[in-house]
Amino acid sequence: MLITLYSCNADRKQCDKTSFLTAIATVNATPTKVFNAFSPSFSLDYNENWVSANYCYIHAPLNKYYFLSPPNLEIGKKIEFAGSEDVLFSWYNYYKDKEAIILRSESIGKPSYIPDNSLPVNPVAFEMESIKFSSSPFIGNGRSYILTTLGGGN
Amino acid sequence: MQLNESIYLSSENWYTVFPTINANYQNENPIQAPAYYTVSNYNYGCIYFGAKQNHIPWNRPIDNSICYAGSYGESPINNWKYARLSEAPSEINVINLGFSADTKNNVSFSHSDNNIILNGTLNTSSNTILIFDLAHDATSSTQFQSNPFSRTGEYIISPTNNSNIRVQLYGYNNDLQLVNLYNSSSGGTVNIDLSYSYYVFRLWIAGNSSFNNYSFTCKCVLKQERSVITDNAANGEDAGIFLAISPTESFYSTAGDGIAQRFAYYNDIATASGRSKCQYYSIPVTRYNYKDVVFVIYVECSDTITGAIRTYDLNTYKNSYATIYPIIRAFYMRPYIGNPDNGYNRRYYFNSLRYEPTGGVNDSSLTCTSNMPFLIPNNFNIPASVSTSESIFYMYGFGRITPKSGTLFGISGVLNMANSAGMDDYSFANELYQCNMHRITEDFSYYVDGYNVRTVYNGSLDDIINICAWFGFPFTESQYIAETASVENIQSEKLHIPIIENGYITGRFLSGSEANELPNISWGEDFRDKNEYDGEEAEKFNMETELRPNNLAASSPFTYQYIIEPSQIQELKDFLYTTITTDTDETELFQKFLTNNPIDTIVSLCVFPFNVEDYCNWVAGEHVITGNVDTGIIAKGLYSGLVVVVDGGEIRYRDKYKDFRSYEPYCDAEIFIPYHGSIHIAPSEMLGHTLGIKYIVDICSGASIALLFRDGLAIDSISGQIGGALRLTGIQTASYHNSVYQANATLKQQKIGLATQTASFGVKVLNAPLEAFKSKDVIGTISGLANSAAGLAQSAIEVNKTEYQLNHVQIPYKAIGANTVFSSMGNEQFCRLILKRPLMLNKYDAAIYGHTKGFACCITDKLSNYHGYTEIQSIDLSDIPCTNEEQKILESLLIAGVYL
């Protein structure tokens, strides 16, 4: 089967790893065990440049991306890789335009009106502010004295 | 066109206030008596601006009505909306044109409506041409081709009966060009050619002619059709902001009086009440985006009331001319059209509302034009006495319209009867028809100066800005700001954006960068869905609390209330400590003091920390009465309005963080209210709203309730005490003098008894030796004498005792009231919004937090619209051609958080 080996410096949680991949080689590999499409293992002829590969793409018919574990080496003979599928990147083009209920996002850029108990709010310190209203009838020289009397007429 | 009168209501709602005017040019008379309210004409020549807002009921208090596009609070745009939905797609308006009188060449002209009447003799050897002008620029092509109206018209001259007379019709662009000569015997009709700027009629008369009530009719029939401005042809709804103008008046003028304008009316539709109906229609003429219109406040000022008027923008006036020309005669706003953000500085364009005798015709970007119909109630009643007297029926109103001042509108307080020849023909004592804004009217003083009425603005410059906020549009005091400032990102503190809440123009505004938070400035071409207006009538949203200050008070009607000056408190004290002198008239004594104690008739003396006179009805020169005693103190008597509403100011509760931290339980908020205490409020209920306090104060007791308003709705209250009872002391004079009186009486009685005893004892002493010799009981006789002497001595002691008591009658003092609330008077006198907001922990970095944790949200959207760290709640992956296991893993990863 044809595979492309990459050096990948993306976080495993990165969905689209296109810009994080550096291609090393595209080679034919030989499955070493009963082939499992989700966690395949395969061997390659030894090439010291390929040892640094940590990511690969298995071409058709799988057409999927895999994280590679550090290889087992048989000096001068074979390199043996064990992989696990990167479903985030393999199916990225299928789900990226799907609608989802998004609960948290870096895109928001700042805290929103949704309460966030994770936000590091200081539990004991507060900011006090006292804002004066626009006007008051009680300022200035306005004073009135009101005398109320009983009246029966004079 | 049929108007929906249920919307536009009837004429009785069209009141305006006309001031009584002191003909001596000295003072103004206050505007208050309902008798001076009269059916108003309507403002003419006014541009109707207004941000689209809810329908405001006609019975809305008129102090909210400065946004003047209907009448008294009727929203202009709402007007248009209803009008547009209810009317036919086109309309025709007929305007009659009048002519001026002239006395040239011994021929007198008079007129009645459209009729020209000639009398006199013309003695010239050749033909003579008399000129009278039709004053309008109805033919200005630029005004019609750029707006949604199409227009045709014709001039009609009736046949004449005098072969010596012809009427010539000239069209004018750069010079006069004869268009038609109406034959005297047949009259004629000519279609209006829109290529002319305006028309001039000339009367051609043969020499040596006599005229005896020669008359003919000349009128112009204008037909206007408009296209409905819609967002799309399908639903026919309006969109955007409409600007409309209402220069409906026919122009009636000679060349020298070209700015005088009249209301047009149908004189032949007399009603049973002897009034004539006016019929006008108003329709929107064009529209602009909200950010494309910024109004500039202009001030017209002078050094004296009669001095020459200068005009400056408010900013220039404040900085340079306020002291030189301190008298503000008027103010108004001009619309500056354009948008610097789109590369077009705003400009102000004159509206050519009329034929300008000396300067041609002004172009107008606002596409207003003379005889443009405007939409007001069509049952607009005007007394026949006025409607038949054209010479006095000058309509001056909010917007003075002169050829050079361009389009003004309702915000102006200009009465501008400076050229109102004919005002003297009409008695000031009778009804007058002015277009005055109530608010403006009350802020202006009026002075008669011959035929003119001068106006003087009494308010402050700041209040001018507050008034202008009622228009709902961006406005500024600086022309430069209007021309150049962005409304996308407001920086200048001189640029103000009115606050519109729930579709209402509130009259409040924000300035400078603070205004950037207002939704108005994000309105685009179609903001219908963005201003919270859903097309429903406003009654649903009219959540306003109506306060009802009234005459009720805690005290009964059997009490008197007076406003007394501090100096009169001393007089009161002197009165309360009055004692009776020996020469006091007994009748007065009886009336005043033997019936009651004056101190007992005083209920309270309260001091209020505001000027009660501003809120109550009072009458000066009242005698202060206590019980049945006139104290002799002259004060102001209160007669009504003893429960008053006092405005405690307002504040807009802004969201500092604009996130959840501004709300409970993170944020705590309360409002401190002087004399009442504090009210806790829930930020979630109050944020973004205007909070206001109004005090309902019982003037008699000083008790009060502070109402907390959220916008116009009272939502909480707290009781308090604004009026503080002063401790008042005095002598219980009646009791005192009763004691004195009784003691005097006792003393008098005792003295009489003592005198009798003394006389009797003297006789006894003289007779004692004789009695002793006569009697065997000498000792008894002597003893009786001794007893009499002892009784006499005892009586003398009693007299002395009573005299002592009389001289030491205890003066009964009494105190009422207790010095209360004075500590509150030393406290903060403003209401305050007190906020306790959370702080973040040290070294909090929002960017790092967002990248590693994400900010909380709850949004349904495509994932591709987001970037960076993202967590989801759920997603449907069923149509992805992956295995179930892959699908589960994928979903769990997205829920756990990924980087998009």
Tab-separated table of C-alpha atoms in Angstrom, chain B residues 310-665:
chain	number	residue	atom	x	y	z
B	310	ARG	CA	-26.735	86.403	12.981
B	311	THR	CA	-26.614	82.720	12.412
B	312	TYR	CA	-23.919	80.397	13.686
B	313	ASP	CA	-23.664	76.777	14.400
B	314	LEU	CA	-24.028	76.184	18.093
B	315	ASN	CA	-20.384	75.366	18.563
B	316	THR	CA	-19.221	78.566	16.958
B	317	TYR	CA	-21.784	80.502	18.866
B	318	LYS	CA	-20.692	79.079	22.183
B	319	ASN	CA	-17.036	79.681	21.522
B	320	SER	CA	-17.095	83.065	19.888
B	321	TYR	CA	-20.380	84.892	19.899
B	322	ALA	CA	-22.367	84.029	22.984
B	323	THR	CA	-21.298	87.204	24.716
B	324	ILE	CA	-21.471	89.438	21.679
B	325	TYR	CA	-24.923	88.303	20.654
B	326	PRO	CA	-26.403	86.991	23.873
B	327	ILE	CA	-30.003	86.965	22.733
B	328	ILE	CA	-30.980	83.767	21.022
B	329	ARG	CA	-33.845	84.484	18.754
B	330	ALA	CA	-34.240	80.993	17.431
B	331	PHE	CA	-32.508	77.734	16.877
B	332	TYR	CA	-33.018	75.010	14.416
B	333	MET	CA	-31.259	72.132	12.772
B	334	ARG	CA	-30.127	71.619	9.260
B	335	PRO	CA	-29.631	68.223	7.748
B	336	TYR	CA	-26.234	67.514	6.330
B	337	ILE	CA	-26.383	64.743	3.829
B	338	GLY	CA	-23.570	62.404	2.884
B	339	ASN	CA	-21.243	59.939	4.488
B	340	PRO	CA	-17.522	60.520	4.863
B	341	ASP	CA	-17.026	56.803	5.371
B	342	ASN	CA	-18.196	56.345	1.836
B	343	GLY	CA	-16.046	59.160	0.537
B	344	TYR	CA	-18.671	61.863	0.546
B	345	ASN	CA	-18.473	64.581	3.090
B	346	ARG	CA	-21.839	65.691	4.190
B	347	ARG	CA	-23.289	68.847	2.792
B	348	TYR	CA	-26.238	70.956	3.469
B	349	TYR	CA	-28.481	71.741	0.554
B	350	PHE	CA	-30.939	74.480	0.344
B	351	ASN	CA	-34.415	73.619	-0.471
B	352	SER	CA	-35.933	75.770	-3.041
B	353	LEU	CA	-39.271	76.172	-1.529
B	354	ARG	CA	-40.299	79.085	-3.547
B	355	TYR	CA	-39.638	81.454	-6.197
B	356	GLU	CA	-36.805	83.594	-5.091
B	357	PRO	CA	-37.276	87.011	-6.547
B	358	THR	CA	-33.693	88.032	-6.734
B	359	GLY	CA	-31.604	84.987	-6.749
B	360	GLY	CA	-33.129	82.395	-8.911
B	361	VAL	CA	-33.929	79.025	-7.600
B	362	ASN	CA	-31.986	76.956	-5.182
B	363	ASP	CA	-31.465	73.354	-5.847
B	364	SER	CA	-32.281	70.849	-3.266
B	365	SER	CA	-31.023	67.433	-2.598
B	366	LEU	CA	-33.972	66.902	-0.397
B	367	THR	CA	-36.177	67.167	-3.386
B	368	CYS	CA	-38.685	69.272	-1.684
B	369	THR	CA	-40.620	71.656	-3.702
B	370	SER	CA	-43.402	74.038	-3.392
B	371	ASN	CA	-46.830	72.626	-3.410
B	372	MET	CA	-45.651	69.261	-2.422
B	373	PRO	CA	-48.568	67.814	-0.612
B	374	PHE	CA	-48.108	66.705	2.879
B	375	LEU	CA	-50.064	64.415	4.955
B	376	ILE	CA	-51.972	65.790	7.830
B	377	PRO	CA	-55.564	65.359	8.793
B	378	ASN	CA	-57.817	66.428	6.071
B	379	ASN	CA	-60.431	67.737	8.412
B	380	PHE	CA	-58.436	70.622	9.454
B	381	ASN	CA	-60.673	73.344	10.612
B	382	ILE	CA	-59.916	76.960	10.361
B	383	PRO	CA	-62.370	79.611	11.363
B	384	ALA	CA	-63.991	81.157	8.397
B	385	SER	CA	-63.076	84.569	9.653
B	386	VAL	CA	-59.499	83.684	9.161
B	387	SER	CA	-59.770	81.602	6.095
B	388	THR	CA	-61.473	84.362	4.215
B	389	SER	CA	-58.925	86.916	5.139
B	390	GLU	CA	-55.950	85.996	3.155
B	391	SER	CA	-53.940	88.972	4.044
B	392	ILE	CA	-53.618	87.919	7.619
B	393	PHE	CA	-53.353	84.272	7.190
B	394	TYR	CA	-49.686	83.937	7.373
B	395	MET	CA	-48.419	80.745	8.642
B	396	TYR	CA	-45.219	80.930	10.489
B	397	GLY	CA	-44.108	78.144	12.522
B	398	PHE	CA	-41.326	75.992	13.531
B	399	GLY	CA	-39.296	76.380	10.539
B	400	ARG	CA	-38.764	79.721	9.161
B	401	ILE	CA	-38.355	79.402	5.525
B	402	THR	CA	-36.526	82.022	3.728
B	403	PRO	CA	-34.805	81.684	0.434
B	404	LYS	CA	-31.462	81.600	2.114
B	405	SER	CA	-32.109	79.629	5.192
B	406	GLY	CA	-33.109	76.536	3.404
B	407	THR	CA	-35.079	73.829	4.951
B	408	LEU	CA	-35.834	74.128	8.539
B	409	PHE	CA	-38.208	72.084	10.445
B	410	GLY	CA	-40.009	71.529	13.612
B	411	ILE	CA	-37.192	72.028	15.943
B	412	SER	CA	-37.052	75.660	15.280
B	413	GLY	CA	-38.815	77.979	17.563
B	414	VAL	CA	-38.867	80.757	15.096
B	415	LEU	CA	-42.096	82.505	14.736
B	416	ASN	CA	-40.599	84.938	12.379
B	417	MET	CA	-43.368	87.231	11.662
B	418	ALA	CA	-40.811	89.780	10.731
B	419	ASN	CA	-42.398	90.150	7.371
B	420	SER	CA	-45.858	89.377	8.403
B	421	ALA	CA	-47.531	92.458	7.125
B	422	GLY	CA	-51.094	92.157	8.082
B	423	MET	CA	-50.609	91.040	11.609
B	424	ASP	CA	-51.966	94.355	12.627
B	425	ASP	CA	-55.160	93.534	10.841
B	426	TYR	CA	-55.877	90.885	13.296
B	427	SER	CA	-56.544	91.447	16.870
B	428	PHE	CA	-54.180	89.844	19.247
B	429	ALA	CA	-57.061	89.359	21.550
B	430	ASN	CA	-58.580	86.874	19.209
B	431	GLU	CA	-57.428	83.593	17.998
B	432	LEU	CA	-54.209	83.538	16.203
B	433	TYR	CA	-52.816	80.751	14.292
B	434	GLN	CA	-49.292	79.970	14.894
B	435	CYS	CA	-47.289	76.917	14.503
B	436	ASN	CA	-45.491	76.673	17.712
B	437	MET	CA	-44.009	73.741	19.276
B	438	HIS	CA	-45.317	73.483	22.736
B	439	ARG	CA	-41.958	72.892	24.224
B	440	ILE	CA	-40.351	75.558	22.238
B	441	THR	CA	-43.190	77.861	22.842
B	442	GLU	CA	-42.779	77.549	26.529
B	443	ASP	CA	-39.107	78.167	26.230
B	444	PHE	CA	-39.569	81.337	24.287
B	445	SER	CA	-40.699	84.772	25.142
B	446	TYR	CA	-42.584	86.762	22.601
B	447	TYR	CA	-42.433	90.437	22.031
B	448	VAL	CA	-44.473	92.564	19.792
B	449	ASP	CA	-42.559	95.074	17.814
B	450	GLY	CA	-44.925	96.877	15.556
B	451	TYR	CA	-46.058	94.336	13.053
B	452	ASN	CA	-43.453	91.908	14.092
B	453	VAL	CA	-43.316	89.385	16.797
B	454	ARG	CA	-39.872	88.810	18.150
B	455	THR	CA	-38.862	85.677	19.869
B	456	VAL	CA	-36.289	85.239	22.570
B	457	TYR	CA	-35.152	81.869	23.747
B	458	ASN	CA	-35.035	81.606	27.507
B	459	GLY	CA	-33.436	78.236	27.949
B	460	SER	CA	-29.880	77.110	28.166
B	461	LEU	CA	-27.580	76.043	25.401
B	462	ASP	CA	-27.422	72.591	26.882
B	463	ASP	CA	-31.155	72.346	26.727
B	464	ILE	CA	-31.050	73.100	23.043
B	465	ILE	CA	-29.002	69.963	22.637
B	466	ASN	CA	-31.444	68.015	24.765
B	467	ILE	CA	-34.344	69.210	22.668
B	468	CYS	CA	-32.613	68.264	19.468
B	469	ALA	CA	-32.165	64.725	20.698
B	470	TRP	CA	-35.875	64.234	20.222
B	471	PHE	CA	-35.432	64.078	16.522
B	472	GLY	CA	-33.804	60.730	16.740
B	473	PHE	CA	-31.110	61.458	14.228
B	474	PRO	CA	-27.410	61.949	14.705
B	475	PHE	CA	-26.794	65.571	15.457
B	476	THR	CA	-24.021	67.878	16.386
B	477	GLU	CA	-23.413	71.454	17.332
B	478	SER	CA	-20.541	71.723	14.874
B	479	GLN	CA	-20.930	72.122	11.167
B	480	TYR	CA	-17.441	70.776	10.670
B	481	ILE	CA	-18.261	67.625	12.586
B	482	ALA	CA	-21.391	67.146	10.532
B	483	GLU	CA	-19.457	67.448	7.351
B	484	THR	CA	-16.583	65.178	8.213
B	485	ALA	CA	-17.283	62.944	11.188
B	486	SER	CA	-17.803	59.259	10.842
B	487	VAL	CA	-20.866	57.707	12.358
B	488	GLU	CA	-19.264	54.304	12.001
B	489	ASN	CA	-16.734	54.955	14.698
B	490	ILE	CA	-17.687	58.015	16.640
B	491	GLN	CA	-14.871	59.921	18.258
B	492	SER	CA	-16.018	63.480	18.707
B	493	GLU	CA	-17.821	64.403	21.875
B	494	LYS	CA	-19.719	66.907	19.808
B	495	LEU	CA	-21.430	64.221	17.806
B	496	HIS	CA	-24.522	62.889	19.521
B	497	ILE	CA	-26.573	59.818	18.821
B	498	PRO	CA	-30.080	59.721	20.223
B	499	ILE	CA	-31.085	56.707	22.234
B	500	ILE	CA	-33.920	54.780	20.701
B	501	GLU	CA	-35.407	52.122	22.900
B	502	ASN	CA	-38.106	49.705	21.922
B	503	GLY	CA	-38.556	51.755	18.837
B	504	TYR	CA	-39.081	54.970	20.752
B	505	ILE	CA	-37.030	58.055	20.476
B	506	THR	CA	-36.330	58.727	24.086
B	507	GLY	CA	-34.974	62.240	23.964
B	508	ARG	CA	-31.735	61.045	25.492
B	509	PHE	CA	-28.485	60.655	23.701
B	510	LEU	CA	-24.925	59.509	23.995
B	511	SER	CA	-21.949	61.436	22.758
B	512	GLY	CA	-18.540	60.567	21.420
B	513	SER	CA	-17.135	57.095	21.762
B	514	GLU	CA	-19.842	56.114	24.221
B	515	ALA	CA	-22.337	56.381	21.425
B	516	ASN	CA	-20.647	53.573	19.577
B	517	GLU	CA	-22.498	51.135	21.759
B	518	LEU	CA	-25.847	52.251	20.443
B	519	PRO	CA	-27.477	50.048	17.869
B	520	ASN	CA	-28.531	53.008	15.764
B	521	ILE	CA	-25.170	53.452	14.210
B	522	SER	CA	-25.194	49.937	12.868
B	523	TRP	CA	-28.355	50.602	10.962
B	524	GLY	CA	-27.848	50.250	7.308
B	525	GLU	CA	-30.048	50.772	4.377
B	526	ASP	CA	-32.848	48.861	5.901
B	527	PHE	CA	-32.977	48.978	9.627
B	528	ARG	CA	-36.503	47.831	10.063
B	529	ASP	CA	-35.468	44.705	11.815
B	530	LYS	CA	-32.811	46.369	13.860
B	531	ASN	CA	-34.594	49.008	15.766
B	532	GLU	CA	-36.832	46.709	17.717
B	533	TYR	CA	-39.814	47.913	15.811
B	534	ASP	CA	-41.989	45.111	14.644
B	535	GLY	CA	-44.679	47.112	12.985
B	536	GLU	CA	-47.136	46.742	15.797
B	537	GLU	CA	-48.783	49.725	17.265
B	538	ALA	CA	-46.987	51.208	20.139
B	539	GLU	CA	-49.686	50.693	22.681
B	540	LYS	CA	-48.352	47.230	23.189
B	541	PHE	CA	-44.996	48.601	24.028
B	542	ASN	CA	-46.042	51.733	25.678
B	543	MET	CA	-44.981	50.560	29.063
B	544	GLU	CA	-45.023	53.827	30.783
B	545	THR	CA	-46.194	54.664	34.222
B	546	GLU	CA	-48.437	57.638	34.318
B	547	LEU	CA	-48.014	59.606	37.462
B	548	ARG	CA	-50.831	61.715	38.611
B	549	PRO	CA	-49.862	64.561	40.809
B	550	ASN	CA	-53.027	65.966	42.262
B	551	ASN	CA	-54.570	68.144	44.812
B	552	LEU	CA	-54.887	65.513	47.425
B	553	ALA	CA	-52.773	65.777	50.462
B	554	ALA	CA	-52.448	64.076	53.778
B	555	SER	CA	-54.105	66.986	55.432
B	556	SER	CA	-57.743	67.695	55.102
B	557	PRO	CA	-59.207	70.594	53.197
B	558	PHE	CA	-59.639	72.297	56.531
B	559	THR	CA	-56.050	73.249	56.607
B	560	TYR	CA	-54.094	76.038	55.027
B	561	GLN	CA	-50.712	75.679	53.471
B	562	TYR	CA	-48.339	78.523	52.938
B	563	ILE	CA	-44.939	78.941	51.458
B	564	ILE	CA	-43.141	81.220	53.838
B	565	GLU	CA	-39.757	82.755	53.565
B	566	PRO	CA	-37.097	82.087	56.170
B	567	SER	CA	-37.397	85.651	57.347
B	568	GLN	CA	-41.062	85.113	58.001
B	569	ILE	CA	-40.304	82.327	60.398
B	570	GLN	CA	-39.119	85.002	62.805
B	571	GLU	CA	-42.367	86.856	62.325
B	572	LEU	CA	-44.179	83.663	63.062
B	573	LYS	CA	-42.165	83.158	66.180
B	574	ASP	CA	-42.914	86.690	67.332
B	575	PHE	CA	-46.550	86.038	66.800
B	576	LEU	CA	-46.532	82.792	68.676
B	577	TYR	CA	-44.871	84.453	71.627
B	578	THR	CA	-47.291	87.313	71.695
B	579	THR	CA	-48.632	88.133	75.157
B	580	ILE	CA	-51.422	90.358	76.191
B	581	THR	CA	-50.754	93.736	77.483
B	582	THR	CA	-53.050	95.493	79.827
B	583	ASP	CA	-54.262	97.755	77.107
B	584	THR	CA	-55.284	94.881	74.828
B	585	ASP	CA	-58.759	95.368	73.546
B	586	GLU	CA	-60.934	92.825	75.202
B	587	THR	CA	-62.823	92.005	72.065
B	588	GLU	CA	-59.625	91.340	70.250
B	589	LEU	CA	-58.418	89.491	73.243
B	590	PHE	CA	-61.456	87.319	73.199
B	591	GLN	CA	-61.300	86.675	69.505
B	592	LYS	CA	-57.680	85.975	69.372
B	593	PHE	CA	-56.716	84.256	72.470
B	594	LEU	CA	-59.535	83.227	74.616
B	595	THR	CA	-60.743	80.755	72.087
B	596	ASN	CA	-57.649	78.848	71.217
B	597	ASN	CA	-53.924	78.774	71.446
B	598	PRO	CA	-52.314	79.809	68.142
B	599	ILE	CA	-49.609	77.245	68.609
B	600	ASP	CA	-52.293	74.593	68.769
B	601	THR	CA	-53.527	75.517	65.311
B	602	ILE	CA	-50.215	74.946	63.633
B	603	VAL	CA	-50.001	71.516	62.179
B	604	SER	CA	-46.467	71.635	60.951
B	605	LEU	CA	-43.695	73.691	59.566
B	606	CYS	CA	-41.769	71.636	57.062
B	607	VAL	CA	-38.676	72.492	55.171
B	608	PHE	CA	-38.191	70.970	51.751
B	609	PRO	CA	-34.847	70.727	50.049
B	610	PHE	CA	-36.267	71.940	46.756
B	611	ASN	CA	-38.272	74.831	45.544
B	612	VAL	CA	-41.879	73.848	46.095
B	613	GLU	CA	-43.059	76.839	44.136
B	614	ASP	CA	-41.926	75.164	40.960
B	615	TYR	CA	-44.343	72.324	41.450
B	616	CYS	CA	-47.417	73.736	43.125
B	617	ASN	CA	-50.023	76.272	42.290
B	618	TRP	CA	-49.738	79.170	44.624
B	619	VAL	CA	-51.048	82.660	45.062
B	620	ALA	CA	-48.999	85.460	46.478
B	621	GLY	CA	-50.236	87.904	49.077
B	622	GLU	CA	-52.118	85.496	51.269
B	623	HIS	CA	-52.581	86.225	54.958
B	624	VAL	CA	-51.317	83.457	57.142
B	625	ILE	CA	-54.235	82.269	59.225
B	626	THR	CA	-53.886	80.167	62.316
B	627	GLY	CA	-57.224	78.936	63.430
B	628	ASN	CA	-59.290	82.062	63.391
B	629	VAL	CA	-56.421	84.417	63.879
B	630	ASP	CA	-54.756	86.429	61.186
B	631	THR	CA	-51.107	86.492	62.028
B	632	GLY	CA	-50.500	89.464	59.836
B	633	ILE	CA	-47.874	87.567	57.936
B	634	ILE	CA	-48.190	87.769	54.171
B	635	ALA	CA	-47.072	84.639	52.365
B	636	LYS	CA	-47.784	82.520	49.325
B	637	GLY	CA	-50.829	80.351	49.704
B	638	LEU	CA	-50.864	76.899	48.229
B	639	TYR	CA	-54.059	75.869	46.604
B	640	SER	CA	-53.469	72.854	44.519
B	641	GLY	CA	-50.860	70.423	43.471
B	642	LEU	CA	-50.083	69.473	46.989
B	643	VAL	CA	-48.913	66.067	45.905
B	644	VAL	CA	-46.182	66.783	43.453
B	645	VAL	CA	-43.875	64.765	41.282
B	646	VAL	CA	-40.262	65.783	41.406
B	647	ASP	CA	-37.753	64.469	38.955
B	648	GLY	CA	-34.748	62.899	40.581
B	649	GLY	CA	-32.701	62.566	37.424
B	650	GLU	CA	-31.762	59.531	35.466
B	651	ILE	CA	-28.842	57.483	34.403
B	652	ARG	CA	-28.163	54.992	31.724
B	653	TYR	CA	-26.981	51.728	33.226
B	654	ARG	CA	-24.188	50.742	30.933
B	655	ASP	CA	-22.591	47.394	30.601
B	656	LYS	CA	-18.943	47.865	31.369
B	657	TYR	CA	-17.757	44.366	30.688
B	658	LYS	CA	-20.363	43.395	28.159
B	659	ASP	CA	-20.244	39.850	29.443
B	660	PHE	CA	-21.718	37.728	32.194
B	661	ARG	CA	-19.676	39.457	34.848
B	662	SER	CA	-21.988	42.438	34.598
B	663	TYR	CA	-24.822	40.354	35.937
B	664	GLU	CA	-25.693	38.754	39.162
B	665	PRO	CA	-24.337	36.944	41.037
